[in-house]
Short mmCIF file of C-alpha atoms and ligand atoms in Angstrom, two decimals:
data_model
loop_
_atom_site.label_atom_id
_atom_site.label_comp_id
_atom_site.label_asym_id
_atom_site.label_seq_id
_atom_site.Cartn_x
_atom_site.Cartn_y
_atom_site.Cartn_z
CA UNK A 927 -29.07 -1.07 16.33
CA UNK A 928 -30.57 1.03 13.50
CA UNK A 929 -29.23 4.60 13.57
CA UNK A 930 -31.93 7.25 13.68
CA UNK A 931 -32.78 9.16 10.49
CA UNK A 932 -31.34 12.43 11.86
CA UNK A 933 -28.03 10.89 12.95
CA UNK A 934 -25.11 13.29 12.46
CA UNK A 935 -22.57 12.52 9.71
CA UNK A 936 -19.43 10.67 10.68
CA UNK A 937 -16.24 12.64 10.28
CA UNK A 938 -13.73 10.49 8.36
CA UNK A 939 -10.02 11.41 8.26
CA UNK A 940 -8.03 9.75 5.48
CA UNK A 941 -5.44 10.43 2.77
CA UNK A 942 -7.27 9.41 -0.38
CA UNK A 943 -7.02 12.41 -2.66
CA UNK A 944 -5.82 11.15 -6.05
CA UNK A 945 -8.38 10.45 -8.81
CA UNK A 946 -8.71 6.73 -8.07
CA UNK A 947 -8.57 7.20 -4.31
CA UNK A 948 -11.32 9.80 -4.55
CA UNK A 949 -13.39 7.58 -6.77
CA UNK A 950 -13.00 4.61 -4.40
CA UNK A 951 -13.92 6.77 -1.40
CA UNK A 952 -16.96 8.07 -3.32
CA UNK A 953 -18.09 4.51 -3.86
CA UNK A 954 -17.89 3.95 -0.12
CA UNK A 955 -19.84 7.13 0.48
CA UNK A 956 -22.52 5.88 -1.91
CA UNK A 957 -22.84 2.45 -0.33
CA UNK A 958 -22.96 3.98 3.14
CA UNK A 959 -25.42 6.68 2.11
CA UNK A 960 -27.80 4.12 0.65
CA UNK A 961 -27.89 2.48 4.06
CA UNK A 962 -28.36 5.62 6.13
CA UNK A 963 -24.78 6.46 7.10
CA UNK A 964 -23.48 9.87 6.15
CA UNK A 965 -19.74 10.43 5.55
CA UNK A 966 -18.26 13.84 6.28
CA UNK A 967 -15.03 13.96 4.33
CA UNK A 968 -11.80 15.02 6.01
CA UNK A 969 -9.09 14.27 3.46
CA UNK A 970 -5.48 15.25 4.21
CA UNK A 971 -3.42 15.09 0.97
CA UNK A 972 -0.04 13.40 0.77
CA UNK A 973 0.83 10.03 -0.77
CA UNK A 974 1.50 7.30 1.76
CA UNK A 975 -0.33 9.24 4.48
CA UNK A 976 2.63 10.85 6.25
CA UNK A 977 0.79 14.18 6.62
CA UNK A 978 -2.56 12.60 7.49
CA UNK A 979 -1.07 10.59 10.35
CA UNK A 980 0.55 13.71 11.81
CA UNK A 981 -2.69 15.71 11.56
CA UNK A 982 -4.62 12.85 13.14
CA UNK A 983 -2.19 12.64 16.06
CA UNK A 984 -2.45 16.39 16.62
CA UNK A 985 -6.23 16.30 16.59
CA UNK A 986 -6.44 13.39 19.00
CA UNK A 987 -4.02 15.10 21.40
CA UNK A 988 -6.13 18.27 21.20
CA UNK A 989 -9.22 16.26 22.12
CA UNK A 990 -10.69 16.69 18.65
CA UNK A 991 -10.52 13.13 17.33
CA UNK A 992 -12.51 12.44 14.16
CA UNK A 993 -15.15 9.69 14.41
CA UNK A 994 -13.34 7.48 11.93
CA UNK A 995 -9.73 7.45 10.70
CA UNK A 996 -7.49 5.60 8.29
CA UNK A 997 -5.33 3.95 10.94
CA UNK A 998 -3.47 1.03 9.44
CA UNK A 999 -1.06 -1.63 10.65
CA UNK A 1000 1.24 -1.11 13.63
CA UNK A 1001 -0.13 2.31 14.64
CA UNK A 1002 -3.43 0.55 15.31
CA UNK A 1003 -1.68 -1.28 18.17
CA UNK A 1004 -0.75 2.02 19.82
CA UNK A 1005 -4.14 3.65 19.32
CA UNK A 1006 -5.96 0.56 20.55
CA UNK A 1007 -3.56 0.24 23.51
CA UNK A 1008 -4.43 3.79 24.55
CA UNK A 1009 -8.13 2.90 24.55
CA UNK A 1010 -8.84 5.27 21.66
CA UNK A 1011 -10.40 2.72 19.31
CA UNK A 1012 -13.84 1.17 19.46
CA UNK A 1013 -13.67 -2.66 19.41
CA UNK A 1014 -15.78 -4.18 16.65
CA UNK A 1015 -16.12 -7.77 17.91
CA UNK A 1016 -19.93 -7.79 17.71
CA UNK A 1017 -19.91 -6.48 14.15
CA UNK A 1018 -17.25 -9.02 13.17
CA UNK A 1019 -19.21 -11.83 14.73
CA UNK A 1020 -22.52 -10.87 13.15
CA UNK A 1021 -20.83 -10.52 9.74
CA UNK A 1022 -18.88 -13.80 10.12
CA UNK A 1023 -15.61 -11.97 9.43
CA UNK A 1024 -13.57 -14.87 10.80
CA UNK A 1025 -15.02 -17.28 8.25
CA UNK A 1026 -15.30 -14.88 5.32
CA UNK A 1027 -12.06 -12.92 5.39
CA UNK A 1028 -8.46 -13.90 4.67
CA UNK A 1029 -6.70 -14.89 7.92
CA UNK A 1030 -3.98 -12.29 7.27
CA UNK A 1031 -6.69 -9.62 7.19
CA UNK A 1032 -8.21 -10.72 10.48
CA UNK A 1033 -4.77 -10.81 12.04
CA UNK A 1034 -4.02 -7.30 10.78
CA UNK A 1035 -7.14 -5.80 12.35
CA UNK A 1036 -6.98 -7.77 15.62
CA UNK A 1037 -5.22 -6.74 18.82
CA UNK A 1038 -5.22 -8.99 21.86
CA UNK A 1039 -7.92 -11.16 20.31
CA UNK A 1040 -10.24 -8.20 19.66
CA UNK A 1041 -11.18 -6.77 16.27
CA UNK A 1042 -10.14 -3.11 16.25
CA UNK A 1043 -10.71 -1.86 12.68
CA UNK A 1044 -12.83 -2.41 9.58
CA UNK A 1045 -10.75 -3.74 6.68
CA UNK A 1046 -11.29 -2.22 3.24
CA UNK A 1047 -8.90 -3.89 0.82
CA UNK A 1048 -5.50 -5.49 0.33
CA UNK A 1049 -2.88 -3.68 -1.73
CA UNK A 1050 0.05 -5.50 -3.30
CA UNK A 1051 3.29 -3.56 -3.02
CA UNK A 1052 5.50 -5.83 -5.15
CA UNK A 1053 3.88 -4.64 -8.36
CA UNK A 1054 5.70 -3.75 -11.58
CA UNK A 1055 3.50 -1.76 -13.94
CA UNK A 1056 4.30 -1.60 -17.63
CA UNK A 1057 3.07 0.49 -20.50
CA UNK A 1058 1.60 -2.21 -22.74
CA UNK A 1059 1.74 -0.11 -25.90
CA UNK A 1060 5.44 0.64 -25.39
CA UNK A 1061 6.20 -3.04 -24.84
CA UNK A 1062 4.28 -3.98 -27.95
CA UNK A 1063 5.92 -1.34 -30.11
CA UNK A 1064 9.40 -2.37 -28.95
CA UNK A 1065 8.54 -6.10 -29.04
CA UNK A 1066 9.35 -6.61 -25.38
CA UNK A 1067 7.81 -9.03 -22.91
CA UNK A 1068 7.13 -8.16 -19.27
CA UNK A 1069 10.44 -8.62 -17.41
CA UNK A 1070 10.61 -11.58 -15.04
CA UNK A 1071 14.18 -11.04 -13.83
CA UNK A 1072 16.58 -8.14 -13.29
CA UNK A 1073 18.43 -9.24 -16.44
CA UNK A 1074 15.18 -9.00 -18.41
CA UNK A 1075 14.63 -5.59 -16.91
CA UNK A 1076 18.10 -4.46 -17.88
CA UNK A 1077 17.64 -5.75 -21.42
CA UNK A 1078 14.24 -4.02 -21.68
CA UNK A 1079 15.77 -0.81 -20.31
CA UNK A 1080 18.45 -0.86 -23.00
CA UNK A 1081 15.87 -1.16 -25.77
CA UNK A 1082 13.68 1.55 -24.23
CA UNK A 1083 16.62 3.94 -23.94
CA UNK A 1084 17.52 3.31 -27.58
CA UNK A 1085 13.98 4.45 -28.44
CA UNK A 1086 14.05 7.50 -26.16
CA UNK A 1087 11.74 6.00 -23.56
CA UNK A 1088 12.82 6.41 -19.91
CA UNK A 1089 12.94 2.85 -18.57
CA UNK A 1090 11.58 3.44 -15.07
CA UNK A 1091 9.44 6.31 -13.73
CA UNK A 1092 10.98 7.26 -10.39
CA UNK A 1093 10.59 9.59 -7.44
CA UNK A 1094 13.05 10.21 -4.61
CA UNK A 1095 10.26 10.99 -2.12
CA UNK A 1096 11.31 9.04 1.01
CA UNK A 1097 8.09 6.99 1.33
CA UNK A 1098 8.28 6.04 -2.34
CA UNK A 1099 11.93 5.01 -1.95
CA UNK A 1100 10.91 2.86 1.03
CA UNK A 1101 8.11 1.33 -1.03
CA UNK A 1102 10.46 0.30 -3.85
CA UNK A 1103 13.20 -0.73 -1.41
CA UNK A 1104 11.06 -3.24 0.43
CA UNK A 1105 10.11 -4.98 -2.81
CA UNK A 1106 13.82 -5.16 -3.61
CA UNK A 1107 14.58 -6.51 -0.13
CA UNK A 1108 12.06 -9.26 -0.78
CA UNK A 1109 13.51 -9.94 -4.23
CA UNK A 1110 17.14 -10.04 -3.05
CA UNK A 1111 16.61 -11.61 0.36
CA UNK A 1112 13.69 -13.96 -0.24
CA UNK A 1113 10.63 -14.32 1.99
CA UNK A 1114 12.42 -15.84 4.99
CA UNK A 1115 14.91 -13.02 5.38
CA UNK A 1116 12.22 -10.43 4.64
CA UNK A 1117 10.01 -11.85 7.40
CA UNK A 1118 12.92 -11.55 9.85
CA UNK A 1119 13.64 -7.99 8.75
CA UNK A 1120 10.00 -7.09 9.27
CA UNK A 1121 9.69 -8.71 12.69
CA UNK A 1122 9.99 -6.47 15.72
CA UNK A 1123 12.80 -8.55 17.19
CA UNK A 1124 14.72 -9.33 14.01
CA UNK A 1125 17.03 -6.30 13.90
CA UNK A 1126 20.20 -8.45 13.64
CA UNK A 1127 18.98 -9.70 10.24
CA UNK A 1128 19.55 -6.15 8.97
CA UNK A 1129 23.30 -6.97 9.02
CA UNK A 1130 22.79 -9.70 6.40
CA UNK A 1131 24.82 -9.08 3.20
CA UNK A 1132 21.62 -9.37 1.17
CA UNK A 1133 20.47 -6.04 2.63
CA UNK A 1134 23.56 -4.36 1.13
CA UNK A 1135 22.79 -6.12 -2.16
CA UNK A 1136 19.26 -4.70 -2.03
CA UNK A 1137 20.64 -1.20 -1.45
CA UNK A 1138 22.91 -1.55 -4.47
CA UNK A 1139 19.94 -2.79 -6.50
CA UNK A 1140 17.95 0.26 -5.38
CA UNK A 1141 20.64 2.54 -6.84
CA UNK A 1142 20.65 0.52 -10.01
CA UNK A 1143 16.90 0.98 -10.33
CA UNK A 1144 17.15 4.69 -9.58
CA UNK A 1145 19.58 5.06 -12.47
CA UNK A 1146 16.94 3.71 -14.84
CA UNK A 1147 15.46 7.21 -14.66
CA UNK A 1148 17.75 9.94 -16.04
CA UNK A 1149 15.87 12.68 -14.25
CA UNK A 1150 18.56 14.00 -11.82
CA UNK A 1151 16.24 15.34 -9.13
CA UNK A 1152 12.72 14.16 -8.76
CA UNK A 1153 10.52 14.25 -5.71
CA UNK A 1154 7.31 14.02 -7.70
CA UNK A 1155 4.14 12.59 -6.21
CA UNK A 1156 3.38 9.00 -7.22
CA UNK A 1157 0.58 10.20 -9.50
CA UNK A 1158 3.15 12.07 -11.64
CA UNK A 1159 5.11 8.84 -12.17
CA UNK A 1160 1.87 7.09 -13.11
CA UNK A 1161 1.23 9.88 -15.65
CA UNK A 1162 4.65 9.32 -17.22
CA UNK A 1163 3.87 5.63 -17.52
CA UNK A 1164 0.46 6.37 -19.01
CA UNK A 1165 1.97 8.77 -21.56
CA UNK A 1166 4.61 6.21 -22.52
CA UNK A 1167 7.48 8.60 -21.80
CA UNK A 1168 8.44 6.00 -19.19
CA UNK A 1169 8.02 2.28 -19.80
CA UNK A 1170 7.90 0.85 -16.24
CA UNK A 1171 6.94 1.79 -12.70
CA UNK A 1172 7.35 -0.05 -9.39
CA UNK A 1173 4.57 1.02 -7.06
CA UNK A 1174 1.83 -0.43 -4.89
CA UNK A 1175 -1.19 -1.37 -6.97
CA UNK A 1176 -3.03 1.84 -6.06
CA UNK A 1177 -1.15 3.04 -9.17
CA UNK A 1178 -3.10 0.44 -11.14
CA UNK A 1179 -6.33 1.95 -9.77
CA UNK A 1180 -5.10 5.36 -10.87
CA UNK A 1181 -4.40 4.23 -14.43
CA UNK A 1182 -7.89 2.75 -14.55
CA UNK A 1183 -9.41 5.97 -13.27
CA UNK A 1184 -7.77 7.69 -16.27
CA UNK A 1185 -9.44 5.23 -18.64
CA UNK A 1186 -6.53 2.83 -19.13
CA UNK A 1187 -7.28 -0.89 -19.25
CA UNK A 1188 -5.21 -3.76 -17.89
CA UNK A 1189 -3.98 -6.05 -20.67
CA UNK A 1190 -4.39 -3.51 -23.48
CA UNK A 1191 -2.99 -0.22 -22.18
CA UNK A 1192 -0.91 -1.40 -19.25
CA UNK A 1193 0.23 -4.66 -17.70
CA UNK A 1194 1.22 -5.54 -14.22
CA UNK A 1195 3.43 -8.37 -13.05
CA UNK A 1196 5.11 -9.06 -9.72
CA UNK A 1197 8.46 -7.29 -9.29
CA UNK A 1198 11.24 -9.62 -10.59
CA UNK A 1199 11.99 -12.51 -8.22
CA UNK A 1200 8.80 -11.97 -6.19
CA UNK A 1201 6.30 -13.99 -8.27
CA UNK A 1202 3.97 -16.02 -6.08
CA UNK A 1203 4.67 -13.75 -3.09
CA UNK A 1204 2.44 -11.04 -1.72
CA UNK A 1205 3.96 -8.01 -0.04
CA UNK A 1206 0.78 -6.54 1.38
CA UNK A 1207 -0.63 -3.37 2.85
CA UNK A 1208 -4.17 -3.58 4.16
CA UNK A 1209 -6.24 -0.41 4.32
CA UNK A 1210 -8.42 -0.15 7.41
CA UNK A 1211 -10.69 2.36 9.08
CA UNK A 1212 -10.65 2.57 12.86
CA UNK A 1213 -13.68 3.87 14.76
CA UNK A 1214 -12.36 6.34 17.32
CA UNK A 1215 -13.73 6.88 20.77
CA UNK A 1216 -13.95 10.66 20.72
CA UNK A 1217 -15.87 13.16 22.78
CA UNK A 1218 -19.13 12.43 21.01
CA UNK A 1219 -18.85 8.75 20.29
CA UNK A 1220 -21.50 7.70 17.81
CA UNK A 1221 -21.20 4.03 18.44
CA UNK A 1222 -24.28 2.71 16.62
CA UNK A 1223 -23.38 4.55 13.45
CA UNK A 1224 -19.71 3.64 13.66
CA UNK A 1225 -20.62 -0.03 14.00
CA UNK A 1226 -23.01 0.23 11.10
CA UNK A 1227 -20.26 1.80 8.97
CA UNK A 1228 -17.90 -1.08 9.78
CA UNK A 1229 -20.63 -3.56 8.90
CA UNK A 1230 -21.32 -1.94 5.51
CA UNK A 1231 -17.60 -1.74 4.67
CA UNK A 1232 -17.32 -5.51 4.97
CA UNK A 1233 -20.36 -6.29 2.81
CA UNK A 1234 -19.54 -8.09 -0.47
CA UNK A 1235 -21.10 -5.37 -2.64
CA UNK A 1236 -19.14 -2.58 -0.92
CA UNK A 1237 -15.96 -4.62 -1.09
CA UNK A 1238 -16.28 -5.14 -4.84
CA UNK A 1239 -17.33 -1.57 -5.64
CA UNK A 1240 -14.59 0.02 -3.55
CA UNK A 1241 -11.72 -2.29 -4.49
CA UNK A 1242 -12.41 -2.22 -8.22
CA UNK A 1243 -11.85 1.53 -8.12
CA UNK A 1244 -9.01 1.51 -5.60
CA UNK A 1245 -6.67 -0.99 -7.25
CA UNK A 1246 -6.64 -3.24 -4.17
CA UNK A 1247 -8.53 -6.52 -3.78
CA UNK A 1248 -11.41 -7.52 -1.51
CA UNK A 1249 -10.54 -8.79 1.95
CA UNK A 1250 -13.12 -11.57 1.56
CA UNK A 1251 -12.56 -15.11 0.34
CA UNK A 1252 -16.15 -15.54 -0.94
CA UNK A 1253 -16.10 -13.09 -3.85
CA UNK A 1254 -16.19 -14.03 -7.52
CA UNK A 1255 -12.60 -13.61 -8.83
CA UNK A 1256 -13.81 -13.52 -12.44
CA UNK A 1257 -15.05 -10.00 -11.66
CA UNK A 1258 -11.44 -8.92 -11.10
CA UNK A 1259 -9.03 -7.93 -13.86
CA UNK A 1260 -5.90 -10.03 -14.47
CA UNK A 1261 -3.72 -7.97 -12.08
CA UNK A 1262 -6.22 -8.05 -9.25
CA UNK A 1263 -6.97 -11.73 -9.81
CA UNK A 1264 -3.29 -12.63 -9.44
CA UNK A 1265 -3.12 -10.63 -6.21
CA UNK A 1266 -6.30 -12.16 -4.77
CA UNK A 1267 -5.35 -15.69 -5.81
CA UNK A 1268 -1.90 -15.34 -4.25
CA UNK A 1269 -3.59 -14.34 -0.98
CA UNK A 1270 -5.84 -17.39 -1.29
CA UNK A 1271 -3.01 -19.77 -2.19
CA UNK A 1272 -2.19 -22.02 0.79
CA UNK A 1273 1.44 -21.56 1.82
CA UNK A 1274 2.12 -18.55 -0.43
CA UNK A 1275 4.54 -16.16 1.33
CA UNK A 1276 2.54 -13.17 2.61
CA UNK A 1277 4.81 -10.41 3.84
CA UNK A 1278 3.82 -7.24 5.71
CA UNK A 1279 4.83 -3.89 4.23
CA UNK A 1280 7.32 -1.93 6.32
CA UNK A 1281 6.89 1.27 4.28
CA UNK A 1282 3.10 1.15 4.74
CA UNK A 1283 3.14 0.54 8.49
CA UNK A 1284 2.09 -3.12 8.52
CA UNK A 1285 5.39 -3.95 10.21
CA UNK A 1286 6.72 -0.63 11.47
CA UNK A 1287 5.55 2.28 13.57
CA UNK A 1288 5.47 5.74 12.04
CA UNK A 1289 8.83 6.90 13.44
CA UNK A 1290 10.69 3.81 12.18
CA UNK A 1291 9.08 4.08 8.76
CA UNK A 1292 10.10 7.75 8.55
CA UNK A 1293 13.66 7.05 9.72
CA UNK A 1294 14.08 4.29 7.09
CA UNK A 1295 12.83 6.71 4.42
CA UNK A 1296 15.40 9.31 5.49
CA UNK A 1297 18.32 6.85 5.34
CA UNK A 1298 17.27 5.73 1.87
CA UNK A 1299 16.84 9.31 0.74
CA UNK A 1300 20.40 10.20 1.79
CA UNK A 1301 21.74 7.00 0.24
CA UNK A 1302 20.08 7.76 -3.08
CA UNK A 1303 20.93 11.46 -3.13
CA UNK A 1304 24.53 11.22 -1.97
CA UNK A 1305 26.63 8.71 -3.86
CA UNK A 1306 29.38 9.20 -1.26
CA UNK A 1307 27.32 7.11 1.17
CA UNK A 1308 28.23 3.43 0.72
CA UNK A 1309 25.76 0.56 0.86
CA UNK A 1310 27.55 -0.67 4.01
CA UNK A 1311 27.08 2.70 5.72
CA UNK A 1312 23.41 2.87 4.83
CA UNK A 1313 22.95 -0.71 5.97
CA UNK A 1314 24.60 0.06 9.33
CA UNK A 1315 22.24 3.03 9.77
CA UNK A 1316 19.20 0.91 8.98
CA UNK A 1317 20.34 -1.78 11.41
CA UNK A 1318 20.81 0.73 14.20
CA UNK A 1319 17.32 2.21 13.63
CA UNK A 1320 15.77 -1.24 13.80
CA UNK A 1321 17.87 -2.18 16.80
CA UNK A 1322 16.66 0.89 18.65
CA UNK A 1323 13.07 0.01 17.81
CA UNK A 1324 13.36 -3.70 18.71
CA UNK A 1325 10.99 -4.97 21.38
C1 LIG B 1453 -2.42 3.40 1.26
C2 LIG B 1453 -3.17 3.48 -0.05
C3 LIG B 1453 -2.87 4.78 -0.76
C4 LIG B 1453 -1.36 4.92 -0.93
C5 LIG B 1453 -0.93 6.19 -1.66
C6 LIG B 1453 -0.95 3.69 1.04
O1 LIG B 1453 -0.30 3.78 2.29
O2 LIG B 1453 -2.55 2.13 1.83
O3 LIG B 1453 -4.56 3.39 0.18
O4 LIG B 1453 -3.51 4.80 -2.02
O5 LIG B 1453 -0.77 4.92 0.36
O6 LIG B 1453 -1.33 7.33 -0.98
#
C-alpha cells in the first residue's frame, strides 16, 4: 500500500543521541523522507538505552505508545507476547528477508515464526579500539593476548599514556565483562551462560576468572572514580591520552563521526582471545500497535530500513554492519569487514550480548550491572561472592 501524501509523521522513540548515532539516524530519516515516510524524532538520551526503555514502558502503560520504538532482543519477546507489536511477515516476504539476511538476524527479529521487528544493523561487542598514532609512536602492535595487552600497557604507562579508557557505569561494565566472559570461558561456556536455562554454568570457575580479569582491566585506568559516558572514553582514545578502549563498535562509528579514519588514526581488533568470534547486538525497530496505528506507513518504514541503500548508508555512519548478505564488503572499512565476514563465516561462533538485551531481559541486565558495579567499586567483595550473586540472579530468572 502506498501511504497518502498527507500521512502523519511516525513518532520514533530511540536512544541514539551521540554524534555518530545522530548522524546514522539522520541518514535513516533521509532515506525514509525520500520515499514519503516522515520521522518524528523522540530521542531519550543515555548510553545503552536504560533510560529510553523505562520511558517507553511508562508511555505504553499510559496508553501513549509511540508508533515505532527501538525494542531489541529479549524485550521484543515480551512486547510481542502482549500483542503490542505489529507483525511484519508480509514486508519480510516481499523483501525476501529470509534469503537476503543473516540467519542470526532473522532469528533475532522472529517470535513464534513471525517477524516482529525491522533489523537495522549488527554491532560487534568484542571490539578493542586502539589509538593508531599512539601505537606507532611507541612501536607497539595491536595486542592479541592479555600478555600483549599487559606489555603494551607497561610501555604506555612509561610514556604517560593511560592504557585503557574506562567507565564504571554499570551497563559499560556489563559490556566489557561479557567480552571477558567470552575470552576466559570460550564460546561454549558463554552460550550456556547466555541461555535462559543455563544458570548452573554461572558456577563455573571460569566466571570467577573473568571477574578477576575485569578488575585487572579496570586497573589499567588510574582514574579512581569514573562514571563517564562512553563518548567521553572515546574522546580520551581519540586524544591519545588513553591508548585502548573496549567497547561495542558504535565507538568506532563515533570516532569516524569526529573525522578519525580506521587504519590511520585508530585500529580495531577483536578483544584478546575472541578472534573469529562475534559477540553481537542487533539494533531493531519495532512497529507498535498504539491507539492510532498507522499500519501502511509502519510497514513502508520497515521495508525501507531493509533496502540495501539504507542499510549501507545507515551502518557506515553507525559503526555496525548491514544485516544483509548481499552487500559489497569492499565498501566497508577493515573493522566492519572483519565483523561482517565473521557473521558470514560458516560455523563461526555467534554469541548474543547479555548486556545489550539479546540474551537477557531488562531486569536481569540491570541486576548484573549492579553486581559488577559493587564488585568493581568495593575491593572487599571477592570474585567468589560476586559470582555467587550473579548465579543467583540468573537462577531466579531461569525459565
Ligand atoms: C545500541 C547501540 C547504541 C549503544 C550506545 C546499544 O545498546 O545497540 O545502537 O549505539 O547502545 O548507546
